[in-house]
Tab-separated table of C-alpha atoms in Angstrom:
chain	number	residue	atom	x	y	z
A	1	MET	CA	-166.315	-179.146	0.453
A	2	ALA	CA	-169.086	-180.779	-1.553
A	3	SER	CA	-172.455	-181.206	0.110
A	4	PRO	CA	-173.026	-184.748	1.443
A	5	PHE	CA	-176.633	-184.576	0.273
A	6	SER	CA	-177.618	-186.167	-3.033
A	7	GLY	CA	-178.449	-184.006	-6.011
A	8	ALA	CA	-182.155	-184.734	-5.559
A	9	LEU	CA	-182.086	-183.177	-2.110
A	10	GLN	CA	-179.799	-180.269	-2.857
A	11	LEU	CA	-182.036	-177.277	-3.502
A	12	THR	CA	-179.327	-174.730	-4.119
A	13	ASP	CA	-175.597	-174.237	-4.427
A	14	LEU	CA	-175.483	-171.886	-1.438
A	15	ASP	CA	-171.986	-172.109	-0.009
A	16	ASP	CA	-172.656	-171.893	3.727
A	17	PHE	CA	-173.795	-175.491	4.193
A	18	ILE	CA	-173.660	-176.961	7.675
A	19	GLY	CA	-173.349	-180.721	7.814
A	20	PRO	CA	-176.346	-182.529	9.337
A	21	SER	CA	-176.019	-183.435	12.984
A	22	GLN	CA	-177.467	-186.829	12.175
A	23	ASP	CA	-179.328	-188.685	9.458
A	24	CYS	CA	-183.045	-188.029	9.036
A	25	ILE	CA	-184.750	-189.582	12.034
A	26	LYS	CA	-188.394	-189.240	11.008
A	27	PRO	CA	-190.100	-192.325	12.531
A	28	MET	CA	-191.432	-194.680	9.896
A	29	LYS	CA	-194.474	-196.891	10.383
A	30	VAL	CA	-193.434	-200.472	9.710
A	31	ASP	CA	-196.216	-202.869	8.724
A	32	LYS	CA	-195.215	-206.140	10.332
A	33	ARG	CA	-197.099	-209.147	9.032
A	34	LEU	CA	-196.678	-212.816	9.668
A	35	GLY	CA	-194.829	-214.713	6.967
A	36	SER	CA	-191.435	-215.886	5.887
A	37	GLY	CA	-190.268	-212.332	5.384
A	38	VAL	CA	-189.171	-213.074	1.817
A	39	ALA	CA	-190.697	-210.861	-0.863
A	40	LYS	CA	-189.786	-209.239	-4.164
A	41	ILE	CA	-190.195	-205.588	-5.090
A	42	HIS	CA	-191.426	-204.750	-8.593
A	43	ILE	CA	-191.162	-201.217	-9.977
A	44	GLU	CA	-193.753	-200.168	-12.555
A	45	ASP	CA	-193.002	-197.835	-15.468
A	46	ASP	CA	-194.703	-194.960	-13.626
A	47	GLY	CA	-192.396	-195.414	-10.633
A	48	SER	CA	-194.918	-197.234	-8.415
A	49	TYR	CA	-193.566	-199.938	-6.106
A	50	PHE	CA	-195.330	-203.304	-5.649
A	51	GLN	CA	-194.426	-206.017	-3.165
A	52	ILE	CA	-194.802	-209.537	-4.593
A	53	SER	CA	-195.177	-212.234	-1.956
A	54	GLN	CA	-194.242	-215.906	-2.397
A	55	ASP	CA	-197.836	-216.896	-3.159
A	56	GLY	CA	-197.959	-214.416	-6.037
A	57	GLY	CA	-200.026	-211.762	-4.279
A	58	THR	CA	-199.164	-208.125	-4.846
A	59	ARG	CA	-199.460	-205.065	-2.633
A	60	LYS	CA	-198.753	-201.486	-3.640
A	61	LEU	CA	-196.215	-199.828	-1.352
A	62	GLU	CA	-196.637	-196.239	-0.203
A	63	LYS	CA	-193.876	-193.779	-0.949
A	64	ALA	CA	-192.097	-192.310	2.060
A	65	LYS	CA	-192.762	-188.586	2.324
A	66	ILE	CA	-191.113	-185.919	4.428
A	67	SER	CA	-193.312	-182.894	5.025
A	68	LEU	CA	-192.143	-179.433	6.034
A	69	ASP	CA	-193.694	-179.968	9.460
A	70	ASP	CA	-191.607	-183.142	9.854
A	71	CYS	CA	-188.514	-181.095	9.103
A	72	LEU	CA	-189.366	-178.359	11.558
A	73	ALA	CA	-190.049	-180.899	14.316
A	74	CYS	CA	-186.801	-182.779	13.711
A	75	SER	CA	-183.498	-182.165	15.437
A	76	GLY	CA	-181.434	-183.615	12.622
A	77	CYS	CA	-180.472	-181.746	9.475
A	78	VAL	CA	-179.597	-178.068	9.780
A	79	THR	CA	-178.638	-176.062	6.698
A	80	SER	CA	-179.128	-172.481	5.659
A	81	ALA	CA	-181.708	-173.701	3.155
A	82	GLU	CA	-183.223	-176.835	4.693
A	83	THR	CA	-182.653	-179.449	1.987
A	84	VAL	CA	-185.925	-181.322	1.883
A	85	LEU	CA	-188.251	-182.496	-0.838
A	86	ILE	CA	-190.928	-179.815	-0.894
A	87	THR	CA	-194.268	-180.868	-2.330
A	88	GLN	CA	-196.624	-178.085	-1.221
A	89	GLN	CA	-194.359	-175.056	-1.585
A	90	SER	CA	-193.581	-174.690	-5.271
A	91	HIS	CA	-194.592	-172.869	-8.410
A	92	GLU	CA	-196.330	-176.074	-9.575
A	93	GLU	CA	-198.671	-175.810	-6.589
A	94	LEU	CA	-199.434	-172.180	-7.476
A	95	ARG	CA	-200.186	-173.240	-11.032
A	96	LYS	CA	-202.612	-175.941	-9.777
A	97	VAL	CA	-204.602	-173.352	-7.816
A	98	LEU	CA	-204.683	-170.938	-10.754
A	99	ASP	CA	-205.774	-173.716	-13.127
A	100	ALA	CA	-208.479	-174.872	-10.696
A	101	ASN	CA	-209.822	-171.322	-10.470
A	102	LYS	CA	-210.333	-171.239	-14.248
A	103	THR	CA	-212.841	-174.110	-14.016
A	104	LEU	CA	-214.887	-172.501	-11.224
A	105	ALA	CA	-217.555	-169.817	-11.220
A	106	PRO	CA	-216.280	-166.432	-9.958
A	107	GLY	CA	-218.066	-166.838	-6.614
A	108	GLN	CA	-216.387	-170.188	-5.998
A	109	GLN	CA	-212.838	-169.172	-6.885
A	110	ARG	CA	-210.130	-168.614	-4.309
A	111	LEU	CA	-208.840	-165.058	-4.207
A	112	VAL	CA	-205.175	-165.341	-5.265
A	113	VAL	CA	-202.889	-162.769	-3.647
A	114	ILE	CA	-199.157	-162.619	-4.432
A	115	SER	CA	-196.729	-160.671	-2.231
A	116	VAL	CA	-193.329	-159.936	-3.781
A	117	SER	CA	-190.199	-159.233	-1.731
A	118	PRO	CA	-187.955	-156.276	-2.696
A	119	GLN	CA	-184.942	-158.651	-2.850
A	120	SER	CA	-186.622	-160.870	-5.454
A	121	ARG	CA	-187.684	-157.842	-7.465
A	122	ALA	CA	-184.065	-156.580	-7.543
A	123	SER	CA	-182.767	-159.967	-8.710
A	124	LEU	CA	-185.319	-160.104	-11.542
A	125	ALA	CA	-184.549	-156.478	-12.460
A	126	VAL	CA	-180.892	-157.397	-13.012
A	127	LYS	CA	-181.824	-160.471	-15.047
A	128	PHE	CA	-184.088	-158.543	-17.427
A	129	GLN	CA	-182.115	-155.253	-17.360
A	130	LEU	CA	-185.042	-153.246	-15.993
A	131	ASN	CA	-185.342	-150.601	-13.316
A	132	PRO	CA	-187.131	-151.624	-10.072
A	133	THR	CA	-190.369	-149.732	-10.826
A	134	ASP	CA	-190.770	-151.280	-14.287
A	135	THR	CA	-189.951	-154.689	-12.824
A	136	ALA	CA	-192.667	-154.299	-10.177
A	137	ARG	CA	-195.270	-153.210	-12.739
A	138	LYS	CA	-194.375	-155.925	-15.240
A	139	LEU	CA	-194.411	-158.598	-12.508
A	140	THR	CA	-197.888	-157.409	-11.564
A	141	ALA	CA	-198.939	-157.753	-15.199
A	142	PHE	CA	-197.431	-161.253	-15.454
A	143	PHE	CA	-199.059	-162.623	-12.309
A	144	LYS	CA	-202.431	-161.156	-13.270
A	145	LYS	CA	-202.079	-162.685	-16.733
A	146	LEU	CA	-201.658	-166.050	-14.979
A	147	GLY	CA	-204.829	-165.467	-12.961
A	148	ALA	CA	-203.746	-163.730	-9.757
A	149	HIS	CA	-206.147	-161.088	-8.435
A	150	TYR	CA	-203.795	-158.866	-6.419
A	151	VAL	CA	-200.019	-158.340	-6.285
A	152	PHE	CA	-198.531	-156.605	-3.240
A	153	ASP	CA	-195.060	-155.529	-2.075
A	154	THR	CA	-193.714	-156.925	1.217
A	155	ALA	CA	-191.866	-153.644	1.796
A	156	PHE	CA	-195.239	-152.460	3.127
A	157	SER	CA	-195.437	-155.214	5.751
A	158	ARG	CA	-191.771	-154.625	6.616
A	159	ASN	CA	-192.823	-151.252	8.034
A	160	PHE	CA	-194.575	-153.107	10.854
A	161	SER	CA	-191.623	-155.472	11.409
A	162	LEU	CA	-189.257	-152.520	11.772
A	163	LEU	CA	-191.538	-150.499	14.047
A	164	GLU	CA	-192.215	-153.479	16.315
A	165	SER	CA	-188.465	-154.261	16.421
A	166	GLN	CA	-187.726	-150.675	17.452
A	167	ARG	CA	-190.245	-150.697	20.303
A	168	GLU	CA	-189.223	-154.149	21.502
A	169	PHE	CA	-185.553	-153.168	21.736
A	170	VAL	CA	-186.260	-149.996	23.720
A	171	ARG	CA	-188.484	-151.948	26.119
A	172	ARG	CA	-185.881	-154.683	26.640
A	173	PHE	CA	-183.021	-152.181	26.991
A	174	ARG	CA	-184.921	-150.378	29.734
A	175	GLY	CA	-185.707	-153.678	31.441
A	176	GLN	CA	-182.225	-155.192	31.303
A	177	ALA	CA	-181.725	-154.734	35.054
A	178	ASP	CA	-184.645	-157.121	35.663
A	179	SER	CA	-183.529	-159.871	33.281
A	180	LYS	CA	-180.129	-161.265	32.344
A	181	GLN	CA	-181.596	-162.426	29.016
A	182	ALA	CA	-183.082	-159.077	27.959
A	183	LEU	CA	-179.988	-158.287	25.877
A	184	PRO	CA	-178.628	-158.731	23.322
A	185	VAL	CA	-181.655	-158.728	21.050
A	186	LEU	CA	-181.078	-160.986	18.026
A	187	THR	CA	-183.162	-160.365	14.902
A	188	SER	CA	-185.751	-162.926	13.835
A	189	ALA	CA	-186.467	-162.174	10.159
A	190	CYS	CA	-184.218	-164.997	8.862
A	191	PRO	CA	-185.867	-168.444	9.229
A	192	GLY	CA	-182.615	-170.290	8.469
A	193	TRP	CA	-181.094	-168.701	11.571
A	194	ILE	CA	-184.248	-169.381	13.615
A	195	CYS	CA	-184.292	-173.090	12.675
A	196	TYR	CA	-180.628	-173.351	13.584
A	197	ALA	CA	-181.154	-171.607	16.931
A	198	GLU	CA	-184.167	-173.752	17.843
A	199	LYS	CA	-182.624	-177.070	16.860
A	200	THR	CA	-179.017	-176.599	17.875
A	201	HIS	CA	-179.038	-174.223	20.848
A	202	GLY	CA	-182.651	-174.231	22.048
A	203	SER	CA	-183.424	-172.506	25.344
A	204	THR	CA	-179.875	-171.120	25.589
A	205	ILE	CA	-180.410	-168.743	22.663
A	206	ILE	CA	-184.194	-168.477	22.167
A	207	PRO	CA	-184.797	-165.896	24.964
A	208	TYR	CA	-182.555	-163.410	23.140
A	209	ILE	CA	-184.408	-163.635	19.811
A	210	SER	CA	-186.739	-160.801	18.838
A	211	THR	CA	-190.400	-161.801	18.816
A	212	ALA	CA	-191.241	-159.451	15.932
A	213	ARG	CA	-192.598	-161.330	12.930
A	214	SER	CA	-190.719	-161.206	9.647
A	215	PRO	CA	-192.144	-159.094	6.767
A	216	GLN	CA	-193.409	-162.302	5.117
A	217	GLN	CA	-195.424	-163.312	8.162
A	218	VAL	CA	-196.671	-159.786	8.877
A	219	MET	CA	-197.900	-159.779	5.287
A	220	GLY	CA	-199.606	-163.067	6.099
A	221	SER	CA	-201.474	-161.329	8.931
A	222	LEU	CA	-202.340	-158.363	6.721
A	223	VAL	CA	-203.655	-160.509	3.870
A	224	LYS	CA	-205.509	-163.179	5.852
A	225	ASP	CA	-206.933	-160.789	8.469
A	226	PHE	CA	-207.125	-157.153	7.361
A	227	PHE	CA	-207.458	-157.718	3.606
A	228	ALA	CA	-209.884	-160.627	4.080
A	229	GLN	CA	-212.131	-158.272	6.064
A	230	GLN	CA	-211.856	-155.624	3.331
A	231	GLN	CA	-212.862	-158.184	0.703
A	232	HIS	CA	-215.635	-159.658	2.894
A	233	VAL	CA	-214.264	-163.188	2.650
A	234	THR	CA	-213.009	-165.688	5.224
A	235	PRO	CA	-209.220	-166.249	5.359
A	236	ASP	CA	-209.480	-169.756	3.869
A	237	LYS	CA	-210.962	-168.287	0.673
A	238	ILE	CA	-207.686	-166.457	0.009
A	239	TYR	CA	-204.675	-168.258	-1.469
A	240	HIS	CA	-201.666	-166.214	-0.403
A	241	VAL	CA	-198.347	-166.663	-2.208
A	242	THR	CA	-195.076	-164.908	-1.405
A	243	VAL	CA	-192.065	-164.489	-3.695
A	244	MET	CA	-188.904	-164.741	-1.618
A	245	PRO	CA	-185.092	-164.777	-2.103
A	246	CYS	CA	-184.480	-167.982	-0.133
A	247	TYR	CA	-185.878	-171.481	0.379
A	248	ASP	CA	-185.976	-171.134	4.166
A	249	LYS	CA	-189.037	-168.929	3.805
A	250	LYS	CA	-190.963	-172.047	2.764
A	251	LEU	CA	-190.163	-173.541	6.146
A	252	GLU	CA	-191.146	-170.348	7.944
A	253	ALA	CA	-194.553	-170.298	6.258
A	254	SER	CA	-195.098	-173.909	7.355
A	255	ARG	CA	-194.567	-173.242	11.072
A	256	PRO	CA	-197.596	-174.299	13.168
A	257	ASP	CA	-197.485	-170.819	14.790
A	258	PHE	CA	-198.724	-169.333	11.508
A	259	PHE	CA	-201.676	-171.710	11.017
A	260	SER	CA	-205.240	-170.748	11.919
A	261	GLN	CA	-207.079	-173.612	13.584
A	262	GLU	CA	-210.338	-171.689	13.340
A	263	HIS	CA	-210.197	-171.290	9.567
A	264	GLN	CA	-207.849	-174.216	8.788
A	265	THR	CA	-205.528	-172.069	6.720
A	266	ARG	CA	-201.969	-170.765	6.819
A	267	ASP	CA	-201.096	-167.085	6.823
A	268	VAL	CA	-198.917	-167.823	3.779
A	269	ASP	CA	-200.135	-170.778	1.713
A	270	CYS	CA	-197.231	-171.050	-0.700
A	271	VAL	CA	-193.735	-169.606	-1.041
A	272	VAL	CA	-191.966	-169.491	-4.396
A	273	THR	CA	-188.399	-168.334	-4.838
A	274	THR	CA	-187.109	-165.802	-7.343
A	275	GLY	CA	-185.740	-168.702	-9.378
A	276	GLU	CA	-189.158	-170.375	-9.461
A	277	VAL	CA	-190.742	-167.166	-10.783
A	278	PHE	CA	-188.163	-167.238	-13.573
A	279	LYS	CA	-189.173	-170.863	-14.284
A	280	LEU	CA	-192.801	-169.745	-14.538
A	281	LEU	CA	-191.781	-167.069	-17.035
A	282	GLU	CA	-189.862	-169.658	-19.071
A	283	GLU	CA	-192.732	-172.145	-18.987
A	284	GLU	CA	-195.110	-169.429	-20.216
A	285	GLY	CA	-192.650	-168.382	-22.925
A	286	VAL	CA	-192.661	-164.835	-21.574
A	287	SER	CA	-189.832	-162.349	-21.234
A	288	LEU	CA	-190.539	-159.925	-18.401
A	289	SER	CA	-188.962	-157.044	-20.326
A	290	GLU	CA	-191.477	-157.451	-23.177
A	291	LEU	CA	-194.620	-157.301	-21.017
A	292	GLU	CA	-196.757	-154.181	-20.801
A	293	PRO	CA	-196.602	-152.753	-17.257
A	294	ALA	CA	-199.684	-152.827	-15.035
A	295	PRO	CA	-200.635	-150.451	-12.204
A	296	LEU	CA	-199.362	-151.452	-8.763
A	297	ASP	CA	-201.843	-152.697	-6.155
A	298	SER	CA	-202.171	-151.280	-2.646
A	299	LEU	CA	-203.389	-153.110	0.443
A	300	CYS	CA	-205.307	-150.030	1.548
A	301	SER	CA	-208.095	-149.080	-0.837
A	302	SER	CA	-207.661	-145.414	0.132
A	303	LEU	CA	-204.059	-145.394	-1.105
A	304	SER	CA	-202.614	-145.741	-4.596
A	305	ALA	CA	-199.129	-147.150	-5.159
A	306	GLN	CA	-197.288	-145.277	-7.910
A	307	GLU	CA	-193.867	-146.853	-7.323
A	308	PRO	CA	-192.242	-149.408	-5.005
A	309	THR	CA	-190.632	-148.068	-1.841
A	310	SER	CA	-187.976	-149.453	0.472
A	311	HIS	CA	-186.030	-148.734	3.678
A	312	ARG	CA	-182.560	-147.544	4.604
A	313	GLY	CA	-179.939	-149.917	5.899
A	314	GLY	CA	-179.012	-152.516	3.272
A	315	GLY	CA	-180.562	-155.440	1.458
A	316	SER	CA	-181.665	-157.476	4.492
A	317	GLY	CA	-184.323	-155.070	5.692
A	318	GLY	CA	-182.315	-152.437	7.534
A	319	TYR	CA	-183.106	-153.719	11.019
A	320	LEU	CA	-179.866	-152.539	12.618
A	321	GLU	CA	-180.074	-149.006	11.238
A	322	HIS	CA	-183.725	-148.448	12.114
A	323	VAL	CA	-183.429	-149.837	15.628
A	324	PHE	CA	-180.110	-148.011	16.226
A	325	ARG	CA	-181.368	-144.609	15.132
A	326	HIS	CA	-184.669	-145.005	17.003
A	327	ALA	CA	-182.953	-146.200	20.199
A	328	ALA	CA	-180.387	-143.386	20.098
A	329	GLN	CA	-183.189	-140.807	19.948
A	330	GLU	CA	-185.620	-142.534	22.317
A	331	LEU	CA	-183.137	-143.608	24.993
A	332	PHE	CA	-180.498	-140.862	24.873
A	333	GLY	CA	-182.036	-137.984	22.917
A	334	ILE	CA	-179.289	-138.233	20.278
A	335	HIS	CA	-180.181	-137.792	16.600
A	336	VAL	CA	-178.197	-140.094	14.289
A	337	ASP	CA	-178.312	-139.141	10.629
A	338	GLU	CA	-175.755	-141.557	9.176
A	339	VAL	CA	-174.849	-144.941	10.667
A	340	THR	CA	-171.127	-145.772	10.391
A	341	TYR	CA	-170.140	-149.438	10.202
A	342	ARG	CA	-166.774	-150.770	11.371
A	343	PRO	CA	-165.750	-154.073	9.692
A	344	LEU	CA	-164.339	-156.711	12.035
A	345	ARG	CA	-162.885	-160.047	10.929
A	346	ASN	CA	-164.739	-159.948	7.579
A	347	LYS	CA	-167.247	-157.848	5.647
A	348	ASP	CA	-170.131	-159.963	6.972
A	349	PHE	CA	-169.332	-159.103	10.581
A	350	GLN	CA	-169.476	-155.359	11.271
A	351	GLU	CA	-170.319	-153.261	14.306
A	352	VAL	CA	-171.826	-149.873	15.063
A	353	MET	CA	-171.381	-147.806	18.235
A	354	LEU	CA	-173.041	-144.802	19.798
A	355	LYS	CA	-170.601	-142.989	22.085
A	356	SER	CA	-170.906	-139.981	24.361
A	357	GLU	CA	-168.057	-138.500	26.399
A	358	GLY	CA	-165.962	-141.610	25.823
A	359	ARG	CA	-168.704	-143.946	27.049
A	360	VAL	CA	-170.341	-146.573	24.792
A	361	LEU	CA	-174.102	-146.081	24.946
A	362	LEU	CA	-175.157	-148.520	22.208
A	363	HIS	CA	-173.148	-151.341	20.645
A	364	PHE	CA	-174.772	-153.054	17.639
A	365	ALA	CA	-173.508	-155.575	15.056
A	366	VAL	CA	-174.444	-157.409	11.870
A	367	ALA	CA	-173.552	-161.111	11.571
A	368	TYR	CA	-174.173	-162.720	8.182
A	369	GLY	CA	-173.362	-166.343	7.293
A	370	PHE	CA	-173.156	-169.287	9.671
A	371	ARG	CA	-169.457	-168.921	10.425
A	372	ASN	CA	-170.103	-165.515	11.969
A	373	ILE	CA	-173.318	-166.726	13.598
A	374	GLN	CA	-171.450	-169.563	15.305
A	375	ASN	CA	-168.829	-167.128	16.607
A	376	LEU	CA	-171.601	-164.890	17.925
A	377	VAL	CA	-173.341	-167.808	19.663
A	378	GLN	CA	-170.118	-168.921	21.310
A	379	LYS	CA	-169.513	-165.399	22.673
A	380	LEU	CA	-173.052	-165.366	24.009
A	381	LYS	CA	-172.698	-168.750	25.707
A	382	ARG	CA	-169.464	-167.658	27.381
A	383	GLY	CA	-171.011	-164.435	28.626
A	384	ARG	CA	-168.642	-162.386	26.465
A	385	CYS	CA	-171.046	-160.881	23.934
A	386	PRO	CA	-170.568	-157.084	24.038
A	387	TYR	CA	-173.537	-156.225	21.839
A	388	HIS	CA	-176.964	-154.841	22.653
A	389	TYR	CA	-178.461	-155.807	19.273
A	390	VAL	CA	-177.365	-158.030	16.378
A	391	GLU	CA	-178.861	-158.236	12.887
A	392	VAL	CA	-178.461	-161.948	12.081
A	393	MET	CA	-178.844	-163.475	8.590
A	394	ALA	CA	-177.909	-166.999	7.521
A	395	CYS	CA	-176.787	-166.126	3.997
A	396	PRO	CA	-173.351	-164.564	3.421
A	397	ALA	CA	-173.921	-160.947	2.331
A	398	GLY	CA	-177.525	-161.191	3.533
A	399	CYS	CA	-180.890	-161.602	1.803
A	400	LEU	CA	-179.893	-160.185	-1.595
A	401	ASN	CA	-177.590	-163.215	-1.857
A	402	GLY	CA	-180.298	-165.692	-0.841
A	403	GLY	CA	-180.180	-169.243	-2.174
A	404	GLY	CA	-183.370	-168.715	-4.187
A	405	GLN	CA	-182.038	-165.724	-6.130
A	406	LEU	CA	-181.159	-165.904	-9.816
A	407	LYS	CA	-177.676	-166.932	-10.865
A	408	ALA	CA	-175.733	-165.634	-13.873
A	409	PRO	CA	-173.361	-168.237	-15.389
A	410	ASP	CA	-171.344	-165.603	-17.257
A	411	THR	CA	-170.919	-163.303	-14.223
A	412	THR	CA	-169.052	-163.881	-10.993
A	413	GLY	CA	-171.102	-164.082	-7.823
A	414	LYS	CA	-169.509	-160.907	-6.499
A	415	GLU	CA	-170.279	-158.893	-9.650
A	416	LEU	CA	-173.858	-160.173	-9.758
A	417	LEU	CA	-174.423	-159.263	-6.115
A	418	GLN	CA	-173.101	-155.749	-6.761
A	419	HIS	CA	-175.596	-155.328	-9.623
A	420	VAL	CA	-178.464	-156.552	-7.428
A	421	GLU	CA	-177.391	-154.242	-4.575
A	422	ARG	CA	-177.256	-151.269	-6.952
A	423	LEU	CA	-180.784	-151.828	-8.295
A	424	TYR	CA	-182.136	-152.579	-4.829
A	425	GLY	CA	-180.704	-149.248	-3.665
A	426	MET	CA	-182.376	-147.293	-6.503
A	427	VAL	CA	-185.779	-147.515	-4.831
A	428	ARG	CA	-186.982	-144.490	-2.862
A	429	THR	CA	-186.734	-145.061	0.897
A	430	GLU	CA	-189.199	-144.040	3.597
A	431	ALA	CA	-189.128	-144.080	7.389
A	432	PRO	CA	-191.672	-146.721	8.449
A	433	GLU	CA	-193.507	-144.355	10.807
A	434	ASP	CA	-194.055	-141.906	7.910
A	435	VAL	CA	-195.482	-144.377	5.393
A	436	PRO	CA	-199.103	-143.497	4.492
A	437	GLY	CA	-201.613	-145.924	5.964
A	438	ILE	CA	-199.398	-147.426	8.677
A	439	GLN	CA	-200.686	-145.317	11.570
A	440	ASP	CA	-204.301	-145.777	10.421
A	441	LEU	CA	-203.815	-149.553	10.411
A	442	TYR	CA	-202.352	-149.442	13.903
A	443	GLU	CA	-205.375	-147.468	15.085
A	444	HIS	CA	-208.252	-149.169	13.282
A	445	TRP	CA	-207.014	-152.680	12.442
A	446	LEU	CA	-204.749	-153.396	15.423
A	447	HIS	CA	-206.617	-151.239	17.981
A	448	GLY	CA	-203.488	-149.316	18.907
A	449	GLU	CA	-199.756	-149.822	19.388
A	450	GLY	CA	-198.921	-152.436	22.002
A	451	SER	CA	-202.465	-153.840	22.041
A	452	GLU	CA	-203.225	-157.538	22.549
A	453	ARG	CA	-204.257	-157.698	18.914
A	454	ALA	CA	-201.007	-156.103	17.726
A	455	ASP	CA	-199.032	-158.531	19.854
A	456	ARG	CA	-200.919	-161.520	18.429
A	457	LEU	CA	-200.722	-160.488	14.766
A	458	LEU	CA	-197.252	-158.894	14.660
A	459	HIS	CA	-195.268	-161.111	17.047
A	460	THR	CA	-194.524	-164.815	17.434
A	461	SER	CA	-192.702	-167.277	19.707
A	462	TYR	CA	-189.982	-169.897	19.292
A	463	HIS	CA	-189.623	-173.469	20.460
A	464	ALA	CA	-186.576	-175.482	21.434
A	465	VAL	CA	-186.494	-178.750	19.491
A	466	GLU	CA	-185.642	-181.669	21.741
A	467	LYS	CA	-182.779	-183.679	20.336
A	468	ALA	CA	-183.787	-187.190	19.434
A	469	SER	CA	-181.720	-190.104	20.678
A	470	SER	CA	-180.852	-192.149	17.652
A	471	GLY	CA	-178.163	-194.632	16.845
A	472	LEU	CA	-177.782	-192.849	13.530
A	473	SER	CA	-176.331	-189.833	15.332
A	474	ILE	CA	-173.374	-191.736	16.780
A	475	ARG	CA	-170.056	-190.508	15.388
A	476	TRP	CA	-167.437	-193.247	15.269
């Protein structure tokens, strides 16, 4: 079924669209003035609108704008990639900051930091027929050629997301006797799923959602707090950009929860998709494959990054596998080397079990795409959800198939995804607890595991969006 949104509002051809529950209900300020009410509207060549009254007077009319905050506070449209006009989350905005820096003295420039997701890197690697390491090094060279100062890999921040998810699950599993809403734990790394849960199901579902921040937002904490301290600058002097596989990450970065009132800055200032990076390359007349590689940057000055690293468990971060293996060892003393998935009604809904003497000890699942998410939610509402933990992602096939990833007109979607999965899987994997620098950061930056500071910088909260009463929502 074709999307009911106009082409101007349709950001991507992602095929898991959910129809809006109602038309946009953002309240508009209406300037009521005395008069006959008859006026003409004149449109200038530059697109400006002027109201011409009967006496010949003119008044320029303001354009209606919908901000990302408006979208997040609205109970109307819900899609896997919120289809809104985005004015402050684009590669054009990044270019403005880079251009402005060129006119300023070095001491007045904003420090531009770009954090690249492993999923975006894999998509670009397929496009330019490169291996992941060369892609990472050439992307670093390209962004620095544009004027960026540092280029990081969000696989590093994902270590914290995974470790915090592991600890949270064990704590909630042990406390399930004290709370009916302790389990199942539903992952929180996908902002499309979070927006849907907050707007559509609110307080019914929110208590089950993991409070662990996504890798993007942990990177926001690392860059605007830890790295700012290392560079001896305040957080507002850093312009932090992330490269992500989906448009929903723009909405996540715009959440009020990730805005510092003290410094008047967001943890992530701008999110550009993989496709927007490709546009930047085209606009610069650059082919990534022809660039000379540059050394990779590391967040910790004591460490040097020779190659990108990743995690086990698939292209959406490996949450299920890491939590499952950790919980099996921590709760039951059982070592799990390989996690075996059992497909259910489709390949995007699979489950994993830990059994001992015929008894199910752990029951986990992955649910990708909104059809499976809706089935999961219905089971939960009816009290028939058998799972302890569910890895939830809005996009069918997960993050590697995000709406912001590159398309290939001459290749089927399935073939392209297989290529991206193969290159994503070529990267060396590490257990998050073994990654150099992670334990030192817990000790010196966060003041220990489970500290107030760790809770504040690595976790977040969710908010039910009250449904607005509007005549536009009536279905005849």
